[in-house]
PDB file of C-alpha atoms in Angstrom:
ATOM      1  CA  MET A   1      -7.697  20.702  -3.080  1.00  0.00           C
ATOM      2  CA  GLY A   2      -7.274  23.944  -4.896  1.00  0.00           C
ATOM      3  CA  GLN A   3      -4.157  25.293  -6.491  1.00  0.00           C
ATOM      4  CA  SER A   4      -3.445  27.562  -3.578  1.00  0.00           C
ATOM      5  CA  ALA A   5      -3.059  24.556  -1.296  1.00  0.00           C
ATOM      6  CA  SER A   6      -0.560  23.088  -3.723  1.00  0.00           C
ATOM      7  CA  GLN A   7       1.328  26.404  -3.779  1.00  0.00           C
ATOM      8  CA  GLY A   8       1.454  26.305   0.044  1.00  0.00           C
ATOM      9  CA  TRP A   9       3.048  22.847  -0.249  1.00  0.00           C
ATOM     10  CA  TYR A  10       5.600  24.225  -2.653  1.00  0.00           C
ATOM     11  CA  TYR A  11       6.513  27.027  -0.320  1.00  0.00           C
ATOM     12  CA  TRP A  12       6.846  24.640   2.620  1.00  0.00           C
ATOM     13  CA  ARG A  13       9.104  22.263   0.594  1.00  0.00           C
ATOM     14  CA  GLU A  14      11.275  25.111  -0.514  1.00  0.00           C
ATOM     15  CA  GLY A  15      11.619  26.293   3.079  1.00  0.00           C
ATOM     16  CA  ARG A  16       9.804  29.570   2.328  1.00  0.00           C
ATOM     17  CA  GLN A  17       6.633  30.944   3.853  1.00  0.00           C
ATOM     18  CA  PRO A  18       3.545  31.175   1.678  1.00  0.00           C
ATOM     19  CA  SER A  19       1.979  34.567   1.279  1.00  0.00           C
ATOM     20  CA  PRO A  20      -0.790  35.376   3.681  1.00  0.00           C
ATOM     21  CA  GLN A  21      -3.356  34.936   0.906  1.00  0.00           C
ATOM     22  CA  ILE A  22      -2.273  31.273   0.338  1.00  0.00           C
ATOM     23  CA  ARG A  23      -2.102  30.518   4.064  1.00  0.00           C
ATOM     24  CA  ARG A  24      -5.682  31.614   4.549  1.00  0.00           C
ATOM     25  CA  GLN A  25      -7.027  28.873   2.247  1.00  0.00           C
ATOM     26  CA  GLN A  26      -7.055  26.044   4.693  1.00  0.00           C
ATOM     27  CA  VAL A  27      -7.557  22.457   3.545  1.00  0.00           C
ATOM     28  CA  LYS A  28      -8.954  19.724   5.722  1.00  0.00           C
ATOM     29  CA  ILE A  29      -6.770  16.680   5.426  1.00  0.00           C
ATOM     30  CA  VAL A  30      -7.156  13.154   6.918  1.00  0.00           C
ATOM     31  CA  ILE A  31      -4.049  11.060   7.138  1.00  0.00           C
ATOM     32  CA  LEU A  32      -4.211   7.308   7.811  1.00  0.00           C
ATOM     33  CA  GLY A  33      -1.019   6.129   9.455  1.00  0.00           C
ATOM     34  CA  CYS A  34       1.302   8.011  11.757  1.00  0.00           C
ATOM     35  CA  GLY A  35       4.577   6.244  11.021  1.00  0.00           C
ATOM     36  CA  ARG A  36       7.526   8.236   9.771  1.00  0.00           C
ATOM     37  CA  VAL A  37       5.892   9.244   6.491  1.00  0.00           C
ATOM     38  CA  GLY A  38       2.421   9.976   8.024  1.00  0.00           C
ATOM     39  CA  ALA A  39       3.808  11.927  10.938  1.00  0.00           C
ATOM     40  CA  THR A  40       6.162  13.920   8.632  1.00  0.00           C
ATOM     41  CA  LEU A  41       3.204  14.626   6.277  1.00  0.00           C
ATOM     42  CA  ALA A  42       1.011  15.687   9.160  1.00  0.00           C
ATOM     43  CA  ASN A  43       3.568  17.990  10.613  1.00  0.00           C
ATOM     44  CA  MET A  44       4.254  19.586   7.196  1.00  0.00           C
ATOM     45  CA  MET A  45       0.536  20.128   6.529  1.00  0.00           C
ATOM     46  CA  ASP A  46      -0.065  21.466  10.044  1.00  0.00           C
ATOM     47  CA  ARG A  47       2.833  23.911   9.724  1.00  0.00           C
ATOM     48  CA  ALA A  48       1.533  25.067   6.378  1.00  0.00           C
ATOM     49  CA  GLY A  49      -1.737  26.043   8.139  1.00  0.00           C
ATOM     50  CA  HIS A  50      -4.017  23.231   7.105  1.00  0.00           C
ATOM     51  CA  GLN A  51      -6.505  21.401   9.306  1.00  0.00           C
ATOM     52  CA  VAL A  52      -5.116  17.873   9.923  1.00  0.00           C
ATOM     53  CA  SER A  53      -6.487  14.723  11.409  1.00  0.00           C
ATOM     54  CA  VAL A  54      -4.253  11.653  11.839  1.00  0.00           C
ATOM     55  CA  ILE A  55      -5.554   8.162  12.407  1.00  0.00           C
ATOM     56  CA  ASP A  56      -3.457   5.344  13.744  1.00  0.00           C
ATOM     57  CA  TYR A  57      -4.205   2.112  15.680  1.00  0.00           C
ATOM     58  CA  SER A  58      -1.200   2.761  18.055  1.00  0.00           C
ATOM     59  CA  SER A  59      -1.288   5.744  20.460  1.00  0.00           C
ATOM     60  CA  GLU A  60       2.562   5.552  20.623  1.00  0.00           C
ATOM     61  CA  ALA A  61       2.704   6.489  16.958  1.00  0.00           C
ATOM     62  CA  PHE A  62       1.392   9.952  17.762  1.00  0.00           C
ATOM     63  CA  GLN A  63       4.677  10.644  19.597  1.00  0.00           C
ATOM     64  CA  ARG A  64       6.225  11.190  16.209  1.00  0.00           C
ATOM     65  CA  LEU A  65       4.149  14.389  15.833  1.00  0.00           C
ATOM     66  CA  ASP A  66       5.748  17.690  16.688  1.00  0.00           C
ATOM     67  CA  PRO A  67       5.079  18.812  20.231  1.00  0.00           C
ATOM     68  CA  ASP A  68       3.332  21.891  18.806  1.00  0.00           C
ATOM     69  CA  PHE A  69       1.145  19.855  16.382  1.00  0.00           C
ATOM     70  CA  LYS A  70      -2.296  21.510  16.416  1.00  0.00           C
ATOM     71  CA  GLY A  71      -4.133  18.825  14.528  1.00  0.00           C
ATOM     72  CA  GLU A  72      -6.391  16.037  15.792  1.00  0.00           C
ATOM     73  CA  THR A  73      -5.265  12.486  16.551  1.00  0.00           C
ATOM     74  CA  ILE A  74      -7.756   9.600  16.332  1.00  0.00           C
ATOM     75  CA  LEU A  75      -6.950   6.168  17.742  1.00  0.00           C
ATOM     76  CA  GLY A  76      -8.506   3.339  15.610  1.00  0.00           C
ATOM     77  CA  ASN A  77      -8.659   1.358  12.437  1.00  0.00           C
ATOM     78  CA  GLY A  78      -8.759   3.581   9.361  1.00  0.00           C
ATOM     79  CA  VAL A  79     -10.935   1.207   7.415  1.00  0.00           C
ATOM     80  CA  ASP A  80     -13.669   1.613  10.043  1.00  0.00           C
ATOM     81  CA  GLU A  81     -16.129   4.145   8.676  1.00  0.00           C
ATOM     82  CA  ASP A  82     -17.009   5.374  12.179  1.00  0.00           C
ATOM     83  CA  ILE A  83     -13.320   6.178  12.817  1.00  0.00           C
ATOM     84  CA  LEU A  84     -13.040   7.961   9.490  1.00  0.00           C
ATOM     85  CA  ILE A  85     -16.197  10.016  10.368  1.00  0.00           C
ATOM     86  CA  ARG A  86     -14.609  10.915  13.776  1.00  0.00           C
ATOM     87  CA  ALA A  87     -11.594  12.151  11.841  1.00  0.00           C
ATOM     88  CA  GLY A  88     -13.722  14.423   9.759  1.00  0.00           C
ATOM     89  CA  ILE A  89     -13.723  12.491   6.514  1.00  0.00           C
ATOM     90  CA  LYS A  90     -17.133  13.901   5.567  1.00  0.00           C
ATOM     91  CA  GLU A  91     -15.754  17.433   5.487  1.00  0.00           C
ATOM     92  CA  ALA A  92     -12.215  16.455   4.233  1.00  0.00           C
ATOM     93  CA  ASP A  93     -10.733  17.929   1.034  1.00  0.00           C
ATOM     94  CA  ALA A  94      -7.979  15.375   0.957  1.00  0.00           C
ATOM     95  CA  PHE A  95      -7.097  11.928   2.264  1.00  0.00           C
ATOM     96  CA  ALA A  96      -3.768  10.167   2.337  1.00  0.00           C
ATOM     97  CA  ALA A  97      -3.300   6.480   3.246  1.00  0.00           C
ATOM     98  CA  VAL A  98       0.283   5.824   4.257  1.00  0.00           C
ATOM     99  CA  THR A  99       0.255   2.855   6.712  1.00  0.00           C
ATOM    100  CA  ASN A 100       2.721   0.037   6.147  1.00  0.00           C
ATOM    101  CA  GLY A 101      -0.083  -2.201   4.822  1.00  0.00           C
ATOM    102  CA  ASP A 102      -0.926  -2.012   1.170  1.00  0.00           C
ATOM    103  CA  ASN A 103      -4.347  -3.731   1.686  1.00  0.00           C
ATOM    104  CA  ARG A 104      -5.280  -1.298   4.417  1.00  0.00           C
ATOM    105  CA  ASN A 105      -4.234   1.706   2.329  1.00  0.00           C
ATOM    106  CA  ILE A 106      -6.112   0.482  -0.757  1.00  0.00           C
ATOM    107  CA  MET A 107      -9.355  -0.247   1.251  1.00  0.00           C
ATOM    108  CA  ALA A 108      -9.302   3.052   3.190  1.00  0.00           C
ATOM    109  CA  SER A 109      -8.628   4.986  -0.090  1.00  0.00           C
ATOM    110  CA  GLN A 110     -11.516   3.280  -1.804  1.00  0.00           C
ATOM    111  CA  ILE A 111     -13.820   4.125   1.144  1.00  0.00           C
ATOM    112  CA  ALA A 112     -12.669   7.763   1.169  1.00  0.00           C
ATOM    113  CA  LYS A 113     -13.094   8.097  -2.584  1.00  0.00           C
ATOM    114  CA  GLU A 114     -16.242   6.029  -3.256  1.00  0.00           C
ATOM    115  CA  ILE A 115     -18.321   6.433  -0.028  1.00  0.00           C
ATOM    116  CA  PHE A 116     -17.252   9.855   1.299  1.00  0.00           C
ATOM    117  CA  HIS A 117     -16.428  11.379  -2.118  1.00  0.00           C
ATOM    118  CA  VAL A 118     -13.198  13.058  -0.850  1.00  0.00           C
ATOM    119  CA  LYS A 119     -11.907  15.211  -3.658  1.00  0.00           C
ATOM    120  CA  LYS A 120      -8.229  14.223  -3.425  1.00  0.00           C
ATOM    121  CA  VAL A 121      -7.299  10.707  -2.313  1.00  0.00           C
ATOM    122  CA  VAL A 122      -3.688   9.460  -2.463  1.00  0.00           C
ATOM    123  CA  CYS A 123      -2.667   5.923  -1.582  1.00  0.00           C
ATOM    124  CA  ARG A 124       0.783   4.437  -0.931  1.00  0.00           C
ATOM    125  CA  ILE A 125       1.295   0.948  -2.272  1.00  0.00           C
ATOM    126  CA  TYR A 126       4.700  -0.806  -1.765  1.00  0.00           C
ATOM    127  CA  ASP A 127       4.084  -3.540  -4.279  1.00  0.00           C
ATOM    128  CA  PRO A 128       4.796  -2.118  -7.814  1.00  0.00           C
ATOM    129  CA  ILE A 129       2.499  -4.597  -9.631  1.00  0.00           C
ATOM    130  CA  ARG A 130      -0.434  -3.804  -7.319  1.00  0.00           C
ATOM    131  CA  GLU A 131       0.332  -0.148  -7.473  1.00  0.00           C
ATOM    132  CA  ARG A 132       0.032  -0.198 -11.314  1.00  0.00           C
ATOM    133  CA  THR A 133      -3.130  -2.198 -11.108  1.00  0.00           C
ATOM    134  CA  TYR A 134      -4.914   0.116  -8.610  1.00  0.00           C
ATOM    135  CA  HIS A 135      -3.594   3.205 -10.430  1.00  0.00           C
ATOM    136  CA  GLU A 136      -5.222   1.805 -13.658  1.00  0.00           C
ATOM    137  CA  LEU A 137      -8.479   1.294 -11.654  1.00  0.00           C
ATOM    138  CA  GLY A 138      -8.596   4.992 -10.748  1.00  0.00           C
ATOM    139  CA  LEU A 139      -6.820   5.390  -7.485  1.00  0.00           C
ATOM    140  CA  GLU A 140      -4.103   8.013  -7.208  1.00  0.00           C
ATOM    141  CA  THR A 141      -1.239   5.923  -6.073  1.00  0.00           C
ATOM    142  CA  PHE A 142       2.494   6.145  -5.514  1.00  0.00           C
ATOM    143  CA  CYS A 143       4.970   3.333  -4.924  1.00  0.00           C
ATOM    144  CA  PRO A 144       7.949   4.094  -2.712  1.00  0.00           C
ATOM    145  CA  THR A 145       9.616   0.916  -4.025  1.00  0.00           C
ATOM    146  CA  THR A 146       9.707   2.100  -7.582  1.00  0.00           C
ATOM    147  CA  ILE A 147      10.530   5.661  -6.687  1.00  0.00           C
ATOM    148  CA  GLY A 148      13.361   4.603  -4.348  1.00  0.00           C
ATOM    149  CA  ALA A 149      14.803   2.231  -6.993  1.00  0.00           C
ATOM    150  CA  GLN A 150      14.687   5.036  -9.563  1.00  0.00           C
ATOM    151  CA  MET A 151      16.464   7.420  -7.218  1.00  0.00           C
ATOM    152  CA  LEU A 152      19.088   4.778  -6.442  1.00  0.00           C
ATOM    153  CA  ALA A 153      19.618   4.080 -10.168  1.00  0.00           C
ATOM    154  CA  GLU A 154      20.009   7.779 -10.832  1.00  0.00           C
ATOM    155  CA  ALA A 155      22.572   8.052  -7.958  1.00  0.00           C
ATOM    156  CA  LEU A 156      24.462   5.058  -9.355  1.00  0.00           C
ATOM    157  CA  LEU A 157      24.215   5.633 -13.097  1.00  0.00           C
ATOM    158  CA  GLY A 158      23.413   9.274 -13.560  1.00  0.00           C
ATOM    159  CA  GLU A 159      20.159  10.618 -14.837  1.00  0.00           C
ATOM    160  CA  PRO A 160      20.074   9.591 -18.570  1.00  0.00           C
ATOM    161  CA  ALA A 161      21.240   6.022 -17.878  1.00  0.00           C
ATOM    162  CA  ALA A 162      18.762   5.681 -15.013  1.00  0.00           C
ATOM    163  CA  ALA A 163      15.890   6.940 -17.227  1.00  0.00           C
ATOM    164  CA  LYS A 164      16.767   4.386 -19.872  1.00  0.00           C
ATOM    165  CA  ALA A 165      16.836   1.597 -17.253  1.00  0.00           C
ATOM    166  CA  ALA A 166      13.426   2.738 -15.910  1.00  0.00           C
ATOM    167  CA  GLN A 167      11.926   2.691 -19.394  1.00  0.00           C
ATOM    168  CA  GLN A 168      13.150  -0.824 -19.908  1.00  0.00           C
ATOM    169  CA  ASP A 169      11.719  -1.887 -16.557  1.00  0.00           C
ATOM    170  CA  GLU A 170       8.307  -0.452 -17.518  1.00  0.00           C
ATOM    171  CA  LYS A 171       8.217  -2.449 -20.668  1.00  0.00           C
ATOM    172  CA  GLN A 172       8.534  -5.692 -18.753  1.00  0.00           C
TER     173      GLN A 172
END
């Protein structure tokens, strides 16, 4: 994913429209999981002008997508290589695994990265210990459990106290 795509993301997040030059650089994104996060991510990327494919094992999950969503929906298991190929993983610039299952996200991310050589692979892992382990093994991960706890600590204690608490937690 090039810097221009990142800039497009910034513009979307800030509620601004990217310049026509940024919008022209379309990125092919495959998203595994169409829950609240996956659907929101798919809608955001679609509105930013990117080519989006969303995989979910439940057809009802696709109802979370905007009515004007222009991307592709694929029904199936995201760790199945044939399903990933149908979603366009061979041409994908980026892959995000955001199902509710850590194991599924990890396995699909490893397939996207190691077999299909997708340039940018991001994996959601709820378990902080597993998240650190797979991050150290080379997956780009994020842990909503840790991020949410840090945000709550900041809301409760203020930013400097929360940062100190987070540093102590990392040492353990």
